[in-house]
Amino acid sequence: MKFTVLHNDNNSKARAGLIETGHGEIQTPIFMPVGTVGSVKAVHQRELADDIKARIILGNTYHLYLRPGTKILEAAGGLHKFIGWNRPILTDSGGFQVFSLSDTRKLSEEGVTFRSHIDGSKHLFTPENVIDIQRSIGSDIMMALDECTDGTADYATAKKSLELTMRWLHRGIARYKDTQPLYGFHQSYFPIVQGCVYPDLRRAAAEEIAALDMDGNAIGGLAVGEPAEKMYEMIEVVNEILPEHKPRYLMGVGTPANLLEGIARGVDMFDCVMPTRNGRNGMLFTKNGTMNMRNKKWADDFSPIEEDGASYVDTAYSKAYLRHLICSDELLGLQIASIHNLAFYLWLVREARKHIIAGDYAVWMKEMTIKVSRRL
C-alpha cells in the first residue's frame, strides 16, 4: 500500500491524500460505509459504487468469522469475490464487538473468549488468529486486535487495558510478518492507538506505534461515552505523534460535524454505522442540517429532500413521500434514507478535499459545521 499527501490546508491540519491498494485508489479524506457482514444494510453494491460513490467499504472479522465462516470465504476466493465488490475493503478485527459483548466475554493474556450472539457457542480470539481470519477474508487493510475501554474508564483501568493491547499488538505484527496473503494482493496491517481520555497514555501508545512503521495507523476507543471536546483533544495529542506520511484512521466516528473536526486535526479515514442506522430510523443528514422524517411537518411537503440542487441525491423523491414510506415501515423508505445519508457523507468528504486543495478548508469547515449541526 502506498500513501501520498498531495495537499495541506493553509490554516488547519487537514490534508488531501491518495491511498493506493491492490483494489484501486482511495482519495482522502474518505468515509467508509460499514458493511459488517459483507453487506451495507439496505444498499446494493451497484448503488454503493455508482450512486454513493464509495471507494472503500468496511467488513467485520467477528461477524464474518461466525457467519459465513472462513471456509466459505476461502472457497469463494475471499470477501471481494464473495460479495461482488472489486474496490478496497477494510476489516475491523472484532475488538469493538468483543467490547460490546461485556456480559459474555472474558479477557486474558492469551486473548478474548466470547460466546456467539447467534447460537451461544464459545470462541477464542487471539492477536494471531484474527490475522489468520483476516487473511481468509482477504481485506486490503487489516486491523490489530485491541481492547476498547469505555470513554469514562478510570486511569488505572485504561492503563492496564492499553498495556494488554500493546502486548497483543506485537504478537499480531509477528504473525502478520510470518504469514502471506491468500489471494495475490498485498494486505496492510494497522495498529490501533488506545489510551481512553488520558493524554500520557495516548502519547505513549502513539510513540510506540509510530516506531513500528506499519502501512497506516488507527485511533480507537473514541466516541464511546466521552465528551466530544475530549475526543478532539485526544485526536490532536495522537496526531502530533503519528507520522504524517502514513494514513490516519479514526475508528467508529461519527456525525458530520465529527468528520469535519477530525479532518481539521489531520484524520484521513472514517467509518460509522450512523448514516445507515439513523437512516433506517427515519433521520436524514443533509448539508443544511438533520431531518426527522417521522415528524408531521413533512407530511404535506412535496419539495425534494434536498431543494438546492445537491448533486449527491435523487431528487425524484419528496419529503412527504419519504415520510409516508418510513411511517408505513416500507422497506423502500429504509433504502432511500440509507442511500441518501451515505451519499451525503461521501459528498461531504469530497467537498472537504476540494477545500483542502483550495487552501480554505478551515473557513469552509466553520460555516459547514454550523449548517450540518442544525435540526430542521
mmCIF file of C-alpha atoms in Angstrom:
data_model
loop_
_atom_site.group_PDB
_atom_site.id
_atom_site.type_symbol
_atom_site.label_atom_id
_atom_site.label_comp_id
_atom_site.label_asym_id
_atom_site.label_seq_id
_atom_site.Cartn_x
_atom_site.Cartn_y
_atom_site.Cartn_z
ATOM 1 C CA MET A 1 0.000 0.000 0.000
ATOM 2 C CA LYS A 2 1.200 3.487 -0.805
ATOM 3 C CA PHE A 3 0.003 6.754 0.748
ATOM 4 C CA THR A 4 0.853 10.195 -0.579
ATOM 5 C CA VAL A 5 -0.087 13.548 0.942
ATOM 6 C CA LEU A 6 -0.898 15.773 -2.025
ATOM 7 C CA HIS A 7 -2.145 18.980 -0.389
ATOM 8 C CA ASN A 8 -2.211 20.604 3.043
ATOM 9 C CA ASP A 9 -4.708 23.221 4.187
ATOM 10 C CA ASN A 10 -3.325 26.654 4.965
ATOM 11 C CA ASN A 11 -4.957 27.116 8.380
ATOM 12 C CA SER A 12 -5.537 23.640 9.814
ATOM 13 C CA LYS A 13 -4.002 20.166 9.943
ATOM 14 C CA ALA A 14 -6.322 18.967 7.167
ATOM 15 C CA ARG A 15 -4.690 17.218 4.242
ATOM 16 C CA ALA A 16 -5.746 15.645 0.954
ATOM 17 C CA GLY A 17 -4.029 12.409 0.049
ATOM 18 C CA LEU A 18 -4.090 9.284 -2.069
ATOM 19 C CA ILE A 19 -4.031 5.674 -0.866
ATOM 20 C CA GLU A 20 -3.085 3.084 -3.481
ATOM 21 C CA THR A 21 -4.168 -0.521 -2.859
ATOM 22 C CA GLY A 22 -4.419 -3.743 -4.812
ATOM 23 C CA HIS A 23 -8.085 -2.983 -5.461
ATOM 24 C CA GLY A 24 -7.766 0.630 -6.523
ATOM 25 C CA GLU A 25 -7.070 4.146 -5.345
ATOM 26 C CA ILE A 26 -8.739 5.975 -2.464
ATOM 27 C CA GLN A 27 -8.744 9.759 -2.368
ATOM 28 C CA THR A 28 -8.594 11.066 1.182
ATOM 29 C CA PRO A 29 -10.188 12.231 3.359
ATOM 30 C CA ILE A 30 -12.588 9.321 2.951
ATOM 31 C CA PHE A 31 -15.634 7.887 4.680
ATOM 32 C CA MET A 32 -16.093 4.107 4.597
ATOM 33 C CA PRO A 33 -19.647 2.689 4.632
ATOM 34 C CA VAL A 34 -19.982 -0.127 7.152
ATOM 35 C CA GLY A 35 -20.768 -3.493 5.587
ATOM 36 C CA THR A 36 -20.426 -5.561 8.748
ATOM 37 C CA VAL A 37 -21.414 -8.993 7.399
ATOM 38 C CA GLY A 38 -20.441 -8.328 3.785
ATOM 39 C CA SER A 39 -23.466 -6.112 3.209
ATOM 40 C CA VAL A 40 -24.116 -2.418 3.780
ATOM 41 C CA LYS A 41 -27.636 -2.654 5.176
ATOM 42 C CA ALA A 42 -30.399 -1.848 2.651
ATOM 43 C CA VAL A 43 -27.872 -0.878 -0.049
ATOM 44 C CA HIS A 44 -26.911 -2.792 -3.200
ATOM 45 C CA GLN A 45 -23.242 -2.924 -4.250
ATOM 46 C CA ARG A 46 -24.153 -1.202 -7.523
ATOM 47 C CA GLU A 47 -25.648 1.674 -5.550
ATOM 48 C CA LEU A 48 -22.569 1.829 -3.338
ATOM 49 C CA ALA A 49 -20.323 2.208 -6.364
ATOM 50 C CA ASP A 50 -22.444 4.336 -8.690
ATOM 51 C CA ASP A 51 -24.837 6.412 -6.573
ATOM 52 C CA ILE A 52 -22.964 6.730 -3.288
ATOM 53 C CA LYS A 53 -19.519 6.701 -4.939
ATOM 54 C CA ALA A 54 -17.947 4.664 -2.156
ATOM 55 C CA ARG A 55 -14.266 3.947 -2.762
ATOM 56 C CA ILE A 56 -13.810 1.526 0.147
ATOM 57 C CA ILE A 57 -16.152 -0.318 2.500
ATOM 58 C CA LEU A 58 -15.684 -1.922 5.901
ATOM 59 C CA GLY A 59 -16.307 -5.512 6.971
ATOM 60 C CA ASN A 60 -16.032 -7.080 10.410
ATOM 61 C CA THR A 61 -13.894 -10.034 11.422
ATOM 62 C CA TYR A 62 -16.115 -11.066 14.345
ATOM 63 C CA HIS A 63 -19.277 -11.291 12.271
ATOM 64 C CA LEU A 64 -17.690 -12.795 9.133
ATOM 65 C CA TYR A 65 -15.866 -15.387 11.226
ATOM 66 C CA LEU A 66 -19.149 -16.531 12.782
ATOM 67 C CA ARG A 67 -21.127 -16.362 9.546
ATOM 68 C CA PRO A 68 -20.499 -17.377 6.767
ATOM 69 C CA GLY A 69 -17.140 -18.560 8.189
ATOM 70 C CA THR A 70 -13.630 -18.726 6.811
ATOM 71 C CA LYS A 71 -14.140 -21.971 4.868
ATOM 72 C CA ILE A 72 -16.873 -20.422 2.750
ATOM 73 C CA LEU A 73 -14.893 -17.217 2.254
ATOM 74 C CA GLU A 74 -11.784 -19.103 1.167
ATOM 75 C CA ALA A 75 -13.804 -21.307 -1.193
ATOM 76 C CA ALA A 76 -15.268 -18.139 -2.737
ATOM 77 C CA GLY A 77 -11.793 -16.654 -3.230
ATOM 78 C CA GLY A 78 -12.134 -14.041 -0.467
ATOM 79 C CA LEU A 79 -14.678 -11.456 0.543
ATOM 80 C CA HIS A 80 -14.289 -9.321 -2.588
ATOM 81 C CA LYS A 81 -15.422 -12.167 -4.830
ATOM 82 C CA PHE A 82 -17.982 -13.465 -2.343
ATOM 83 C CA ILE A 83 -19.888 -10.145 -2.307
ATOM 84 C CA GLY A 84 -19.089 -8.919 -5.828
ATOM 85 C CA TRP A 85 -17.096 -5.838 -4.781
ATOM 86 C CA ASN A 86 -13.868 -5.042 -6.641
ATOM 87 C CA ARG A 87 -12.848 -1.955 -4.672
ATOM 88 C CA PRO A 88 -10.864 -1.896 -1.409
ATOM 89 C CA ILE A 89 -12.164 -3.396 1.843
ATOM 90 C CA LEU A 90 -11.021 -2.746 5.406
ATOM 91 C CA THR A 91 -11.808 -5.212 8.197
ATOM 92 C CA ASP A 92 -12.116 -4.349 11.863
ATOM 93 C CA SER A 93 -10.541 -7.113 13.959
ATOM 94 C CA GLY A 94 -13.615 -7.550 16.152
ATOM 95 C CA GLY A 95 -12.190 -5.764 19.175
ATOM 96 C CA PHE A 96 -15.098 -3.356 19.417
ATOM 97 C CA GLN A 97 -17.685 -6.126 19.049
ATOM 98 C CA VAL A 98 -15.990 -8.050 21.848
ATOM 99 C CA PHE A 99 -16.030 -4.848 23.923
ATOM 100 C CA SER A 100 -19.765 -4.578 23.370
ATOM 101 C CA LEU A 101 -20.245 -8.209 24.500
ATOM 102 C CA SER A 102 -19.017 -7.400 28.002
ATOM 103 C CA ASP A 103 -21.504 -9.807 29.625
ATOM 104 C CA THR A 104 -20.378 -12.817 27.581
ATOM 105 C CA ARG A 105 -16.626 -12.379 27.159
ATOM 106 C CA LYS A 106 -13.502 -12.948 29.238
ATOM 107 C CA LEU A 107 -10.143 -11.268 28.689
ATOM 108 C CA SER A 108 -6.812 -12.954 29.321
ATOM 109 C CA GLU A 109 -3.215 -12.602 28.227
ATOM 110 C CA GLU A 110 -3.893 -15.189 25.532
ATOM 111 C CA GLY A 111 -6.787 -13.279 24.007
ATOM 112 C CA VAL A 112 -10.512 -12.925 24.496
ATOM 113 C CA THR A 113 -13.017 -15.730 24.976
ATOM 114 C CA PHE A 114 -16.578 -14.902 23.980
ATOM 115 C CA ARG A 115 -19.892 -16.502 23.185
ATOM 116 C CA SER A 116 -21.511 -16.089 19.787
ATOM 117 C CA HIS A 117 -24.524 -13.779 19.686
ATOM 118 C CA ILE A 118 -26.000 -16.228 17.141
ATOM 119 C CA ASP A 119 -26.022 -19.554 18.993
ATOM 120 C CA GLY A 120 -24.115 -19.048 22.238
ATOM 121 C CA SER A 121 -21.150 -21.163 21.124
ATOM 122 C CA LYS A 122 -17.780 -20.416 22.730
ATOM 123 C CA HIS A 123 -14.852 -18.951 20.746
ATOM 124 C CA LEU A 124 -11.394 -17.517 21.313
ATOM 125 C CA PHE A 125 -9.842 -14.554 19.503
ATOM 126 C CA THR A 126 -6.095 -14.089 19.852
ATOM 127 C CA PRO A 127 -3.817 -11.486 18.238
ATOM 128 C CA GLU A 128 -2.601 -14.298 15.975
ATOM 129 C CA ASN A 129 -5.826 -15.923 14.852
ATOM 130 C CA VAL A 130 -7.511 -12.633 13.972
ATOM 131 C CA ILE A 131 -4.660 -12.213 11.460
ATOM 132 C CA ASP A 132 -5.391 -15.683 10.094
ATOM 133 C CA ILE A 133 -9.116 -14.891 9.841
ATOM 134 C CA GLN A 134 -8.424 -11.610 8.046
ATOM 135 C CA ARG A 135 -6.089 -13.433 5.658
ATOM 136 C CA SER A 136 -9.041 -15.718 4.842
ATOM 137 C CA ILE A 137 -11.330 -12.709 4.404
ATOM 138 C CA GLY A 138 -8.782 -11.048 2.124
ATOM 139 C CA SER A 139 -9.298 -7.429 3.159
ATOM 140 C CA ASP A 140 -6.929 -4.801 1.789
ATOM 141 C CA ILE A 141 -6.470 -3.309 5.275
ATOM 142 C CA MET A 142 -6.488 -5.480 8.398
ATOM 143 C CA MET A 143 -6.793 -4.169 11.936
ATOM 144 C CA ALA A 144 -4.988 -5.296 15.086
ATOM 145 C CA LEU A 145 -6.902 -6.959 17.914
ATOM 146 C CA ASP A 146 -7.319 -4.462 20.743
ATOM 147 C CA GLU A 147 -9.330 -3.907 23.882
ATOM 148 C CA CYS A 148 -11.594 -0.891 23.699
ATOM 149 C CA THR A 149 -12.329 0.668 27.092
ATOM 150 C CA ASP A 150 -15.358 2.770 27.901
ATOM 151 C CA GLY A 151 -14.808 6.507 27.471
ATOM 152 C CA THR A 152 -15.425 7.012 31.191
ATOM 153 C CA ALA A 153 -12.917 4.376 32.389
ATOM 154 C CA ASP A 154 -10.640 5.385 35.263
ATOM 155 C CA TYR A 155 -6.905 5.814 34.715
ATOM 156 C CA ALA A 156 -5.826 2.503 36.220
ATOM 157 C CA THR A 157 -8.308 0.559 34.089
ATOM 158 C CA ALA A 158 -7.293 2.426 30.932
ATOM 159 C CA LYS A 159 -3.582 1.880 31.616
ATOM 160 C CA LYS A 160 -3.992 -1.845 32.223
ATOM 161 C CA SER A 161 -6.108 -2.175 29.083
ATOM 162 C CA LEU A 162 -3.609 -0.266 26.954
ATOM 163 C CA GLU A 163 -0.714 -2.395 28.166
ATOM 164 C CA LEU A 164 -2.605 -5.539 27.166
ATOM 165 C CA THR A 165 -3.478 -4.045 23.770
ATOM 166 C CA MET A 166 0.175 -3.211 23.112
ATOM 167 C CA ARG A 167 1.358 -6.689 24.061
ATOM 168 C CA TRP A 168 -1.272 -8.106 21.732
ATOM 169 C CA LEU A 169 -0.118 -5.740 19.001
ATOM 170 C CA HIS A 170 3.452 -7.029 18.988
ATOM 171 C CA ARG A 171 2.200 -10.614 18.783
ATOM 172 C CA GLY A 172 -0.104 -9.645 15.929
ATOM 173 C CA ILE A 173 2.699 -7.994 13.990
ATOM 174 C CA ALA A 174 4.843 -11.104 14.376
ATOM 175 C CA ARG A 175 2.020 -13.241 12.952
ATOM 176 C CA TYR A 176 1.407 -10.716 10.159
ATOM 177 C CA LYS A 177 5.059 -10.896 9.120
ATOM 178 C CA ASP A 178 5.084 -14.693 9.309
ATOM 179 C CA THR A 179 2.050 -15.136 7.016
ATOM 180 C CA GLN A 180 1.234 -14.266 3.427
ATOM 181 C CA PRO A 181 -1.899 -13.076 1.609
ATOM 182 C CA LEU A 182 -4.028 -15.844 0.109
ATOM 183 C CA TYR A 183 -5.382 -14.108 -2.980
ATOM 184 C CA GLY A 184 -2.425 -12.467 -4.699
ATOM 185 C CA PHE A 185 -2.624 -8.870 -3.433
ATOM 186 C CA HIS A 186 -0.991 -7.026 -0.543
ATOM 187 C CA GLN A 187 -2.787 -6.725 2.791
ATOM 188 C CA SER A 188 -1.827 -3.885 5.112
ATOM 189 C CA TYR A 189 -1.969 -4.113 8.897
ATOM 190 C CA PHE A 190 -2.888 -1.074 11.019
ATOM 191 C CA PRO A 191 -2.090 -0.820 14.747
ATOM 192 C CA ILE A 192 -4.664 0.963 16.922
ATOM 193 C CA VAL A 193 -3.826 3.733 19.394
ATOM 194 C CA GLN A 194 -5.810 3.293 22.610
ATOM 195 C CA GLY A 195 -5.495 5.059 25.980
ATOM 196 C CA CYS A 196 -9.007 6.323 26.696
ATOM 197 C CA VAL A 197 -9.066 10.085 27.503
ATOM 198 C CA TYR A 198 -5.644 10.235 29.173
ATOM 199 C CA PRO A 199 -3.054 12.233 27.189
ATOM 200 C CA ASP A 200 0.002 10.489 28.631
ATOM 201 C CA LEU A 201 -1.408 7.050 27.750
ATOM 202 C CA ARG A 202 -2.328 8.201 24.255
ATOM 203 C CA ARG A 203 1.137 9.701 23.732
ATOM 204 C CA ALA A 204 2.908 6.578 24.915
ATOM 205 C CA ALA A 205 0.806 4.376 22.629
ATOM 206 C CA ALA A 206 1.231 6.697 19.641
ATOM 207 C CA GLU A 207 5.009 6.860 20.094
ATOM 208 C CA GLU A 208 5.360 3.090 20.309
ATOM 209 C CA ILE A 209 3.080 2.561 17.308
ATOM 210 C CA ALA A 210 4.781 5.249 15.205
ATOM 211 C CA ALA A 211 8.104 3.482 15.706
ATOM 212 C CA LEU A 212 6.679 0.237 14.282
ATOM 213 C CA ASP A 213 6.464 1.801 10.790
ATOM 214 C CA MET A 214 3.377 -0.079 9.590
ATOM 215 C CA ASP A 215 1.453 0.962 6.455
ATOM 216 C CA GLY A 216 -1.007 3.102 8.412
ATOM 217 C CA ASN A 217 -2.293 3.758 11.906
ATOM 218 C CA ALA A 218 -5.671 3.940 13.595
ATOM 219 C CA ILE A 219 -7.103 5.826 16.554
ATOM 220 C CA GLY A 220 -9.585 3.741 18.521
ATOM 221 C CA GLY A 221 -11.525 3.984 21.745
ATOM 222 C CA LEU A 222 -13.183 7.322 21.000
ATOM 223 C CA ALA A 223 -16.873 8.202 20.625
ATOM 224 C CA VAL A 224 -17.564 5.605 23.334
ATOM 225 C CA GLY A 225 -19.034 7.838 26.019
ATOM 226 C CA GLU A 226 -16.527 10.664 26.424
ATOM 227 C CA PRO A 227 -17.429 14.322 25.639
ATOM 228 C CA ALA A 228 -16.795 15.430 22.056
ATOM 229 C CA GLU A 229 -14.268 18.028 23.254
ATOM 230 C CA LYS A 230 -12.247 15.267 24.918
ATOM 231 C CA MET A 231 -12.358 13.211 21.717
ATOM 232 C CA TYR A 232 -10.986 16.145 19.706
ATOM 233 C CA GLU A 233 -8.263 16.700 22.313
ATOM 234 C CA MET A 234 -7.154 13.062 22.065
ATOM 235 C CA ILE A 235 -7.057 13.252 18.260
ATOM 236 C CA GLU A 236 -4.769 16.274 18.492
ATOM 237 C CA VAL A 237 -2.498 14.567 21.020
ATOM 238 C CA VAL A 238 -2.165 11.442 18.893
ATOM 239 C CA ASN A 239 -1.773 13.143 15.514
ATOM 240 C CA GLU A 240 1.082 15.261 16.808
ATOM 241 C CA ILE A 241 2.983 11.962 17.064
ATOM 242 C CA LEU A 242 1.682 9.617 14.353
ATOM 243 C CA PRO A 243 3.783 10.069 11.187
ATOM 244 C CA GLU A 244 2.420 12.452 8.591
ATOM 245 C CA HIS A 245 3.359 10.151 5.701
ATOM 246 C CA LYS A 246 1.032 7.378 6.920
ATOM 247 C CA PRO A 247 -2.797 7.414 6.690
ATOM 248 C CA ARG A 248 -4.617 8.034 9.974
ATOM 249 C CA TYR A 249 -7.903 6.235 10.564
ATOM 250 C CA LEU A 250 -10.352 7.401 13.256
ATOM 251 C CA MET A 251 -12.481 4.379 14.059
ATOM 252 C CA GLY A 252 -16.252 4.483 14.503
ATOM 253 C CA VAL A 253 -16.718 8.261 14.191
ATOM 254 C CA GLY A 254 -19.245 9.780 13.692
ATOM 255 C CA THR A 255 -21.585 12.721 12.996
ATOM 256 C CA PRO A 256 -20.963 15.039 10.024
ATOM 257 C CA ALA A 257 -19.559 17.617 12.450
ATOM 258 C CA ASN A 258 -17.249 14.956 13.945
ATOM 259 C CA LEU A 259 -15.874 14.213 10.475
ATOM 260 C CA LEU A 260 -15.194 17.871 9.753
ATOM 261 C CA GLU A 261 -13.473 18.357 13.115
ATOM 262 C CA GLY A 262 -11.441 15.175 12.649
ATOM 263 C CA ILE A 263 -10.300 16.218 9.184
ATOM 264 C CA ALA A 264 -9.189 19.586 10.583
ATOM 265 C CA ARG A 265 -6.978 17.674 13.025
ATOM 266 C CA GLY A 266 -5.281 15.534 10.377
ATOM 267 C CA VAL A 267 -7.510 12.444 10.141
ATOM 268 C CA ASP A 268 -7.739 10.769 6.721
ATOM 269 C CA MET A 269 -10.190 7.861 7.136
ATOM 270 C CA PHE A 270 -13.512 7.411 8.944
ATOM 271 C CA ASP A 271 -16.243 4.815 9.358
ATOM 272 C CA CYS A 272 -19.508 4.795 11.282
ATOM 273 C CA VAL A 273 -22.862 2.999 11.231
ATOM 274 C CA MET A 274 -24.672 6.290 11.838
ATOM 275 C CA PRO A 275 -25.659 7.088 8.218
ATOM 276 C CA THR A 276 -27.390 3.748 7.697
ATOM 277 C CA ARG A 277 -28.618 3.124 11.250
ATOM 278 C CA ASN A 278 -30.079 6.600 11.617
ATOM 279 C CA GLY A 279 -31.481 6.418 8.107
ATOM 280 C CA ARG A 280 -33.362 3.226 8.955
ATOM 281 C CA ASN A 281 -34.823 5.082 11.925
ATOM 282 C CA GLY A 282 -36.016 7.963 9.777
ATOM 283 C CA MET A 283 -33.225 10.527 10.294
ATOM 284 C CA LEU A 284 -31.752 12.179 7.224
ATOM 285 C CA PHE A 285 -28.486 14.091 7.098
ATOM 286 C CA THR A 286 -28.318 16.985 4.638
ATOM 287 C CA LYS A 287 -25.943 19.860 4.004
ATOM 288 C CA ASN A 288 -28.425 22.165 5.750
ATOM 289 C CA GLY A 289 -28.982 20.003 8.832
ATOM 290 C CA THR A 290 -30.738 16.835 10.003
ATOM 291 C CA MET A 291 -34.386 15.940 9.444
ATOM 292 C CA ASN A 292 -36.558 13.528 11.418
ATOM 293 C CA MET A 293 -38.728 12.174 8.635
ATOM 294 C CA ARG A 294 -41.341 10.903 11.099
ATOM 295 C CA ASN A 295 -42.105 14.494 12.023
ATOM 296 C CA LYS A 296 -45.576 15.544 10.905
ATOM 297 C CA LYS A 297 -44.231 18.768 9.423
ATOM 298 C CA TRP A 298 -43.057 16.790 6.374
ATOM 299 C CA ALA A 299 -46.427 15.105 5.721
ATOM 300 C CA ASP A 300 -47.511 17.584 3.023
ATOM 301 C CA ASP A 301 -44.076 18.887 1.982
ATOM 302 C CA PHE A 302 -43.764 17.851 -1.658
ATOM 303 C CA SER A 303 -40.399 19.511 -2.204
ATOM 304 C CA PRO A 304 -37.319 17.356 -2.890
ATOM 305 C CA ILE A 305 -35.346 16.024 0.071
ATOM 306 C CA GLU A 306 -32.617 18.490 -0.896
ATOM 307 C CA GLU A 307 -34.017 21.622 -2.513
ATOM 308 C CA ASP A 308 -30.908 23.462 -3.643
ATOM 309 C CA GLY A 309 -29.510 21.207 -6.314
ATOM 310 C CA ALA A 310 -27.338 18.931 -4.193
ATOM 311 C CA SER A 311 -25.605 16.596 -6.620
ATOM 312 C CA TYR A 312 -25.471 13.621 -4.264
ATOM 313 C CA VAL A 313 -29.193 12.847 -4.042
ATOM 314 C CA ASP A 314 -32.001 11.532 -6.205
ATOM 315 C CA THR A 315 -34.417 14.451 -6.406
ATOM 316 C CA ALA A 316 -37.249 12.235 -7.626
ATOM 317 C CA TYR A 317 -38.487 11.708 -4.062
ATOM 318 C CA SER A 318 -40.258 14.306 -1.978
ATOM 319 C CA LYS A 319 -40.103 14.712 1.783
ATOM 320 C CA ALA A 320 -43.780 13.777 2.006
ATOM 321 C CA TYR A 321 -43.271 10.540 0.079
ATOM 322 C CA LEU A 322 -40.247 9.501 2.102
ATOM 323 C CA ARG A 323 -42.107 10.247 5.343
ATOM 324 C CA HIS A 324 -45.010 8.124 4.123
ATOM 325 C CA LEU A 325 -42.696 5.190 3.371
ATOM 326 C CA ILE A 326 -40.895 5.401 6.699
ATOM 327 C CA CYS A 327 -44.074 5.788 8.753
ATOM 328 C CA SER A 328 -45.517 2.807 6.861
ATOM 329 C CA ASP A 329 -42.412 0.707 7.659
ATOM 330 C CA GLU A 330 -41.964 0.224 3.935
ATOM 331 C CA LEU A 331 -38.567 -1.237 3.016
ATOM 332 C CA LEU A 332 -38.098 1.252 0.185
ATOM 333 C CA GLY A 333 -38.084 4.052 2.752
ATOM 334 C CA LEU A 334 -35.171 2.466 4.602
ATOM 335 C CA GLN A 335 -33.325 2.032 1.332
ATOM 336 C CA ILE A 336 -33.842 5.618 0.138
ATOM 337 C CA ALA A 337 -32.824 7.051 3.528
ATOM 338 C CA SER A 338 -29.719 4.859 3.768
ATOM 339 C CA ILE A 339 -28.554 5.680 0.257
ATOM 340 C CA HIS A 340 -29.201 9.378 0.820
ATOM 341 C CA ASN A 341 -27.236 9.505 4.079
ATOM 342 C CA LEU A 342 -24.272 7.584 2.729
ATOM 343 C CA ALA A 343 -24.212 9.707 -0.415
ATOM 344 C CA PHE A 344 -24.228 12.807 1.771
ATOM 345 C CA TYR A 345 -21.302 11.566 3.870
ATOM 346 C CA LEU A 346 -19.265 10.766 0.772
ATOM 347 C CA TRP A 347 -20.190 14.144 -0.724
ATOM 348 C CA LEU A 348 -19.092 15.864 2.483
ATOM 349 C CA VAL A 349 -15.583 14.356 2.451
ATOM 350 C CA ARG A 350 -15.239 15.102 -1.281
ATOM 351 C CA GLU A 351 -16.159 18.727 -0.622
ATOM 352 C CA ALA A 352 -13.695 18.798 2.266
ATOM 353 C CA ARG A 353 -10.985 17.556 -0.099
ATOM 354 C CA LYS A 354 -11.815 20.305 -2.619
ATOM 355 C CA HIS A 355 -11.436 22.983 0.035
ATOM 356 C CA ILE A 356 -8.209 21.483 1.375
ATOM 357 C CA ILE A 357 -6.789 21.664 -2.144
ATOM 358 C CA ALA A 358 -8.044 25.232 -2.463
ATOM 359 C CA GLY A 359 -6.410 26.061 0.865
ATOM 360 C CA ASP A 360 -9.562 27.405 2.546
ATOM 361 C CA TYR A 361 -10.748 24.333 4.440
ATOM 362 C CA ALA A 362 -10.741 25.999 7.863
ATOM 363 C CA VAL A 363 -13.027 28.802 6.657
ATOM 364 C CA TRP A 364 -15.405 26.446 4.810
ATOM 365 C CA MET A 365 -15.474 23.982 7.707
ATOM 366 C CA LYS A 366 -16.560 26.638 10.212
ATOM 367 C CA GLU A 367 -19.617 27.511 8.142
ATOM 368 C CA MET A 368 -20.419 23.912 7.176
ATOM 369 C CA THR A 369 -20.187 22.654 10.759
ATOM 370 C CA ILE A 370 -22.910 25.116 11.806
ATOM 371 C CA LYS A 371 -25.142 24.005 8.922
ATOM 372 C CA VAL A 372 -24.837 20.247 9.381
ATOM 373 C CA SER A 373 -25.390 20.528 13.147
ATOM 374 C CA ARG A 374 -28.826 22.134 12.801
ATOM 375 C CA ARG A 375 -32.125 20.340 13.339
ATOM 376 C CA LEU A 376 -34.586 21.149 10.546
#
